[in-house]
């Protein structure tokens, strides 16, 4: 019966994690649609300090979806291992990319489509091989794990010391030139915040089952630590986004944050203790596949896929069959994509100059 209850909780957490990704990914589209409607009406834009979006129902719908998604993500940690829930957060990026190509006419290039496929494949592999048995199911057992001096205390001390060194030593020297400085701070502290979230999720489960959780100090300590960790994360993530390009920060942050969470979960919750070798390799392979997909989605989203980059035999096939010509794909790319090769640039040079003149006149 315990095994059946554990599997039921695992699937409940999996469903909540997938629902969270769907709601969070859709929230970006709703917010963007609301902001575009305000722009067409001539209202003050948010980037210029305007707050007209507070009167747009689409923006509020997006905010509601974001809240529902975050609540579902919070609940998922109470049922499923953090090793599974955290990497599946990448699916929100996939949902946002697919919906934006459908509703916002932001067409995906070939790199983005391959990235979406890799994210789906990697997530599927992780679900199949993820740990389904948890060692921590109550606040009492979590308190025992937290007191382990040989494992978690050493890990937490290393996280805090390295974060302080990055903030006060490396930050002033290399923070403006190296993206890893502030992102490492967010990732290291984020591993502790996920542990707090999982502990609070377990506390809520016990509270709903009738146990006197509010009288136990551990729950309140976890809540205070969560607020402090999230404050540090938001501060230094905003610094990284302000200095560096989003297409660079997002994949780097995902890789480092997920790696730190998986390491912390393996140490504190011992989620990998009962996994056999092929499940460990499958989980790591699925994670690396998701990383590759996220990398393609973000890093190459503004890079056009030129047909001359293909092998010669594929170029000949594309030229022989006009219905499957690769050049037809370029017509559906977004206006931000510019041709890389001079041969293509010459053919569309006059059109591009006219578009630039119209943009300058606007």
Coordinates of C-alpha atoms in Angstrom, one line a residue:
X1 CA 0.0 0.0 0.0
X2 CA 2.9 2.4 0.8
X3 CA 4.3 1.7 -2.7
X4 CA 1.0 2.4 -4.3
X5 CA 0.6 5.6 -2.3
X6 CA 4.1 6.7 -3.2
X7 CA 3.4 6.1 -6.9
X8 CA 0.1 8.0 -6.7
X9 CA 1.9 10.9 -5.1
X10 CA 4.6 10.8 -7.8
X11 CA 2.1 11.0 -10.6
X12 CA 0.2 13.8 -8.7
X13 CA 3.4 15.8 -8.5
X14 CA 4.2 15.1 -12.1
X15 CA 0.8 16.3 -13.2
X16 CA 1.1 19.4 -11.1
X17 CA 4.6 20.1 -12.5
X18 CA 3.3 19.8 -16.1
X19 CA 0.3 22.0 -15.3
X20 CA 2.6 24.6 -13.7
X21 CA 4.7 24.7 -16.9
X22 CA 1.6 25.1 -19.1
X23 CA 0.1 27.9 -16.9
X24 CA 3.4 29.8 -16.6
X25 CA 4.2 29.5 -20.3
X26 CA 0.7 30.7 -21.2
X27 CA 0.9 33.6 -18.8
X28 CA 3.7 35.2 -20.8
X29 CA 1.6 35.1 -23.9
X30 CA -1.4 36.6 -22.3
X31 CA 0.6 39.4 -20.7
X32 CA 2.3 40.1 -24.1
X33 CA -1.0 40.2 -25.9
X34 CA -2.3 42.7 -23.4
X35 CA 0.7 44.9 -23.8
X36 CA 0.4 44.8 -27.6
X37 CA -3.2 45.8 -27.4
X38 CA -2.3 48.8 -25.3
X39 CA 0.5 49.7 -27.8
X40 CA -2.0 49.7 -30.7
X41 CA -4.3 52.0 -28.7
X42 CA -1.5 54.5 -28.3
X43 CA -1.3 54.1 -24.5
X44 CA 1.9 54.7 -22.5
X45 CA 4.1 51.5 -22.7
X46 CA 5.3 49.7 -19.6
X47 CA 8.9 50.2 -20.8
X48 CA 8.4 53.9 -20.7
X49 CA 7.0 53.9 -17.1
X50 CA 3.4 53.6 -18.0
X51 CA 0.9 51.6 -15.9
X52 CA -2.0 51.4 -18.3
X53 CA -1.6 47.6 -18.4
X54 CA -3.4 47.6 -15.0
X55 CA -6.6 48.4 -16.9
X56 CA -6.1 45.5 -19.4
X57 CA -8.0 42.3 -18.6
X58 CA -5.6 40.2 -20.7
X59 CA -2.7 41.3 -18.5
X60 CA -4.6 40.4 -15.4
X61 CA -5.5 37.0 -16.9
X62 CA -1.8 36.4 -17.5
X63 CA -1.0 37.4 -13.9
X64 CA -3.7 35.0 -12.7
X65 CA -2.2 32.2 -14.8
X66 CA 1.2 32.9 -13.4
X67 CA -0.1 32.7 -9.9
X68 CA -1.9 29.4 -10.6
X69 CA 1.3 28.0 -12.2
X70 CA 3.5 29.0 -9.3
X71 CA 1.0 27.5 -6.8
X72 CA 1.0 24.2 -8.8
X73 CA 4.8 24.2 -8.9
X74 CA 4.8 24.8 -5.1
X75 CA 2.4 21.9 -4.6
X76 CA 4.4 19.6 -6.9
X77 CA 7.4 19.7 -4.6
X78 CA 5.2 18.2 -1.8
X79 CA 4.5 15.1 -3.9
X80 CA 7.3 14.5 -6.3
X81 CA 11.1 14.6 -5.9
X82 CA 12.8 17.9 -6.6
X83 CA 15.0 16.1 -9.1
X84 CA 12.0 15.7 -11.3
X85 CA 10.0 18.9 -10.6
X86 CA 12.9 21.4 -11.1
X87 CA 14.1 20.2 -14.6
X88 CA 10.5 20.1 -15.9
X89 CA 10.3 23.9 -15.4
X90 CA 12.0 24.1 -18.8
X91 CA 8.8 23.1 -20.4
X92 CA 7.4 26.5 -19.6
X93 CA 9.9 27.9 -22.0
X94 CA 8.8 25.4 -24.6
X95 CA 5.1 26.3 -24.1
X96 CA 5.9 30.0 -24.3
X97 CA 7.9 29.5 -27.6
X98 CA 5.2 27.4 -29.2
X99 CA 2.3 29.7 -28.2
X100 CA 4.2 32.8 -29.3
X101 CA 4.7 31.3 -32.7
X102 CA 1.0 30.7 -32.9
X103 CA -0.6 33.8 -31.3
X104 CA 2.2 36.4 -31.6
X105 CA 3.5 35.5 -35.1
X106 CA 7.0 35.0 -33.6
X107 CA 8.0 32.2 -35.9
X108 CA 10.5 29.6 -34.7
X109 CA 13.5 29.0 -36.8
X110 CA 14.9 25.5 -37.3
X111 CA 17.1 25.8 -34.2
X112 CA 14.1 26.6 -32.1
X113 CA 12.1 23.7 -33.4
X114 CA 14.9 21.3 -32.7
X115 CA 15.3 22.8 -29.3
X116 CA 11.6 22.1 -28.6
X117 CA 11.9 18.5 -29.7
X118 CA 15.0 18.0 -27.5
X119 CA 13.1 19.5 -24.5
X120 CA 10.2 17.1 -25.0
X121 CA 12.6 14.1 -25.4
X122 CA 14.7 15.0 -22.4
X123 CA 11.6 15.6 -20.2
X124 CA 10.2 12.2 -21.2
X125 CA 13.5 10.4 -20.4
X126 CA 13.7 12.2 -17.0
X127 CA 10.1 11.2 -16.1
X128 CA 10.9 7.5 -16.9
X129 CA 14.1 7.4 -14.9
X130 CA 13.4 9.9 -12.1
X131 CA 13.4 8.7 -8.5
X132 CA 10.0 7.7 -7.3
X133 CA 10.7 6.9 -3.6
X134 CA 11.4 9.7 -1.1
X135 CA 13.2 9.5 2.2
X136 CA 11.6 12.6 3.6
X137 CA 7.8 12.5 4.1
X138 CA 7.3 14.5 7.3
X139 CA 8.8 17.5 9.2
X140 CA 10.3 15.2 11.8
X141 CA 12.3 13.2 9.2
X142 CA 13.3 16.5 7.5
X143 CA 14.6 17.9 10.8
X144 CA 16.7 14.7 11.2
X145 CA 18.2 15.2 7.7
X146 CA 19.0 18.9 8.4
X147 CA 20.9 17.9 11.5
X148 CA 23.2 15.6 9.6
X149 CA 26.6 17.2 10.1
X150 CA 28.4 15.1 7.5
X151 CA 26.1 15.9 4.6
X152 CA 23.7 18.8 4.5
X153 CA 25.4 21.1 7.0
X154 CA 28.7 20.9 5.1
X155 CA 26.8 21.5 1.8
X156 CA 24.9 24.5 3.2
X157 CA 28.1 26.0 4.7
X158 CA 29.9 25.7 1.4
X159 CA 26.9 27.3 -0.4
X160 CA 26.9 30.3 2.0
X161 CA 30.6 30.8 2.0
X162 CA 30.9 30.6 -1.8
X163 CA 28.0 32.9 -2.2
X164 CA 29.6 35.5 0.1
X165 CA 32.9 35.3 -1.8
X166 CA 31.1 35.8 -5.1
X167 CA 29.1 38.7 -3.8
X168 CA 31.8 40.6 -1.9
X169 CA 35.1 39.5 -3.7
X170 CA 34.3 38.4 -7.3
X171 CA 31.3 40.6 -7.8
X172 CA 33.0 44.0 -7.7
X173 CA 35.9 42.7 -9.9
X174 CA 34.2 40.5 -12.4
X175 CA 30.5 41.0 -12.1
X176 CA 30.3 43.4 -15.0
X177 CA 32.2 41.2 -17.4
X178 CA 31.5 37.6 -16.4
X179 CA 27.9 36.2 -16.5
X180 CA 28.8 33.4 -14.1
X181 CA 29.3 35.6 -11.1
X182 CA 25.8 36.7 -10.3
X183 CA 24.2 33.6 -11.9
X184 CA 26.2 31.4 -9.6
X185 CA 24.9 33.3 -6.6
X186 CA 21.3 32.8 -7.8
X187 CA 21.8 29.2 -8.4
X188 CA 23.6 28.3 -5.2
X189 CA 21.0 30.2 -3.0
X190 CA 18.2 28.8 -5.2
X191 CA 19.1 25.2 -4.2
X192 CA 18.4 26.2 -0.6
X193 CA 15.2 27.9 -1.5
X194 CA 13.9 24.8 -3.3
X195 CA 14.7 22.8 -0.1
X196 CA 12.6 25.3 1.9
X197 CA 9.8 25.1 -0.6
X198 CA 9.7 21.3 -0.4
X199 CA 9.8 21.4 3.4
X200 CA 6.9 23.9 3.5
X201 CA 5.0 21.7 1.1
X202 CA 5.4 18.7 3.4
X203 CA 4.3 20.9 6.3
X204 CA 1.1 21.9 4.4
X205 CA 0.4 18.2 3.7
X206 CA 0.6 17.4 7.4
X207 CA -1.5 20.5 8.3
X208 CA -4.3 19.4 6.0
X209 CA -4.1 15.9 7.5
X210 CA -4.8 17.4 11.0
X211 CA -1.4 17.4 12.5
X212 CA -0.4 20.4 14.7
X213 CA 2.3 21.7 12.4
X214 CA 1.9 25.4 13.3
X215 CA 3.3 24.6 16.8
X216 CA 6.5 23.3 15.3
X217 CA 9.3 25.9 14.9
X218 CA 10.8 24.2 11.8
X219 CA 8.0 25.3 9.5
X220 CA 8.4 29.0 10.5
X221 CA 12.2 28.7 10.2
X222 CA 11.8 27.4 6.6
X223 CA 9.4 30.2 5.8
X224 CA 11.8 32.9 6.9
X225 CA 14.7 31.2 5.1
X226 CA 12.6 31.0 1.9
X227 CA 11.8 34.7 2.0
X228 CA 15.5 35.6 2.5
X229 CA 16.7 33.2 -0.3
X230 CA 14.1 34.4 -2.8
X231 CA 15.1 38.1 -2.0
X232 CA 18.7 37.3 -2.8
X233 CA 17.8 35.4 -5.9
X234 CA 15.7 38.2 -7.3
X235 CA 18.3 40.8 -6.6
X236 CA 21.2 39.1 -8.3
X237 CA 19.2 37.7 -11.2
X238 CA 18.0 41.2 -12.0
X239 CA 21.6 42.4 -11.9
X240 CA 22.6 39.6 -14.3
X241 CA 19.7 40.4 -16.7
X242 CA 20.5 44.1 -16.6
X243 CA 24.1 43.6 -17.6
X244 CA 24.0 40.6 -20.0
X245 CA 21.7 39.5 -22.8
X246 CA 18.7 37.4 -21.8
X247 CA 19.5 34.7 -24.4
X248 CA 22.8 34.2 -22.5
X249 CA 21.5 34.5 -18.9
X250 CA 18.5 32.2 -19.3
X251 CA 20.2 28.9 -20.4
X252 CA 23.2 29.5 -18.1
X253 CA 20.9 30.1 -15.1
X254 CA 18.8 27.0 -16.0
X255 CA 21.8 24.7 -16.1
X256 CA 23.4 26.0 -12.9
X257 CA 20.2 26.3 -11.0
X258 CA 19.0 22.8 -11.9
X259 CA 22.4 21.3 -11.2
X260 CA 22.5 22.9 -7.8
X261 CA 19.0 21.8 -6.9
X262 CA 19.7 18.2 -8.0
X263 CA 22.9 18.1 -5.9
X264 CA 21.1 19.5 -2.9
X265 CA 18.2 17.1 -3.2
X266 CA 20.6 14.2 -3.5
X267 CA 22.3 15.2 -0.3
X268 CA 19.4 16.3 1.8
X269 CA 16.5 14.2 0.6
X270 CA 18.6 11.3 -0.6
X271 CA 16.3 10.9 -3.7
X272 CA 19.0 9.0 -5.6
X273 CA 19.7 6.5 -2.8
X274 CA 17.4 3.7 -4.2
X275 CA 18.1 4.4 -7.9
X276 CA 20.0 1.8 -9.9
X277 CA 22.8 2.8 -12.3
X278 CA 20.8 2.9 -15.5
X279 CA 18.2 5.2 -13.9
X280 CA 20.9 7.5 -12.7
X281 CA 22.4 7.6 -16.2
X282 CA 18.9 8.1 -17.7
X283 CA 18.1 11.0 -15.4
X284 CA 21.4 12.7 -16.2
X285 CA 21.0 12.0 -20.0
X286 CA 17.5 13.5 -19.9
X287 CA 18.7 16.6 -18.1
X288 CA 21.6 17.1 -20.6
X289 CA 19.1 16.7 -23.4
X290 CA 16.9 19.4 -21.9
X291 CA 19.9 21.6 -21.5
X292 CA 20.7 21.2 -25.2
X293 CA 17.2 22.1 -26.2
X294 CA 17.1 25.2 -24.0
X295 CA 20.5 26.3 -25.4
X296 CA 19.2 26.0 -29.0
X297 CA 16.0 27.8 -28.1
X298 CA 17.6 30.8 -26.6
X299 CA 21.1 31.2 -28.0
X300 CA 20.2 30.8 -31.7
X301 CA 16.6 32.2 -31.7
X302 CA 17.7 35.3 -33.8
X303 CA 20.1 33.3 -36.1
X304 CA 18.6 32.4 -39.5
X305 CA 19.2 28.9 -40.8
X306 CA 20.8 29.4 -44.2
X307 CA 20.5 26.5 -46.7
X308 CA 24.1 26.8 -47.7
X309 CA 25.0 25.6 -44.2
X310 CA 23.6 22.1 -45.1
X311 CA 25.6 19.3 -46.6
X312 CA 25.9 19.4 -50.4
X313 CA 23.6 16.5 -51.1
X314 CA 20.8 18.1 -49.0
X315 CA 21.3 21.4 -50.9
X316 CA 20.9 19.6 -54.2
X317 CA 17.7 17.9 -53.0
X318 CA 16.3 21.3 -51.9
X319 CA 17.0 22.9 -55.2
X320 CA 15.6 20.0 -57.1
X321 CA 12.3 20.1 -55.3
X322 CA 10.9 23.6 -55.2
X323 CA 8.1 22.6 -52.9
X324 CA 10.5 21.6 -50.2
X325 CA 13.0 24.4 -50.8
X326 CA 14.7 25.6 -47.7
X327 CA 14.5 29.2 -48.9
X328 CA 10.7 29.1 -48.5
X329 CA 11.3 28.8 -44.7
X330 CA 13.2 32.0 -44.7
X331 CA 10.0 33.9 -45.8
X332 CA 8.3 32.9 -42.5
X333 CA 11.0 34.0 -40.2
X334 CA 10.6 37.0 -38.0
X335 CA 11.6 40.5 -39.1
X336 CA 14.5 40.4 -36.7
X337 CA 16.3 37.6 -38.7
X338 CA 18.8 38.9 -41.2
X339 CA 20.5 36.8 -43.9
X340 CA 24.0 35.8 -43.1
X341 CA 25.3 35.2 -46.6
X342 CA 26.1 37.9 -49.1
X343 CA 24.3 36.0 -51.9
X344 CA 21.0 36.3 -50.1
X345 CA 21.7 39.8 -48.8
X346 CA 22.1 41.1 -52.4
X347 CA 18.7 39.8 -53.5
X348 CA 16.9 41.5 -50.6
X349 CA 19.1 44.6 -50.1
X350 CA 16.6 47.0 -51.7
X351 CA 13.7 45.7 -49.7
X352 CA 15.7 45.9 -46.4
X353 CA 16.7 49.5 -47.2
X354 CA 13.1 50.4 -47.7
X355 CA 12.1 48.8 -44.4
X356 CA 14.9 50.7 -42.6
X357 CA 13.8 54.0 -44.1
X358 CA 10.2 53.3 -43.0
X359 CA 11.4 52.4 -39.5
X360 CA 13.4 55.6 -39.2
X361 CA 10.5 57.7 -40.4
X362 CA 8.2 56.1 -37.7

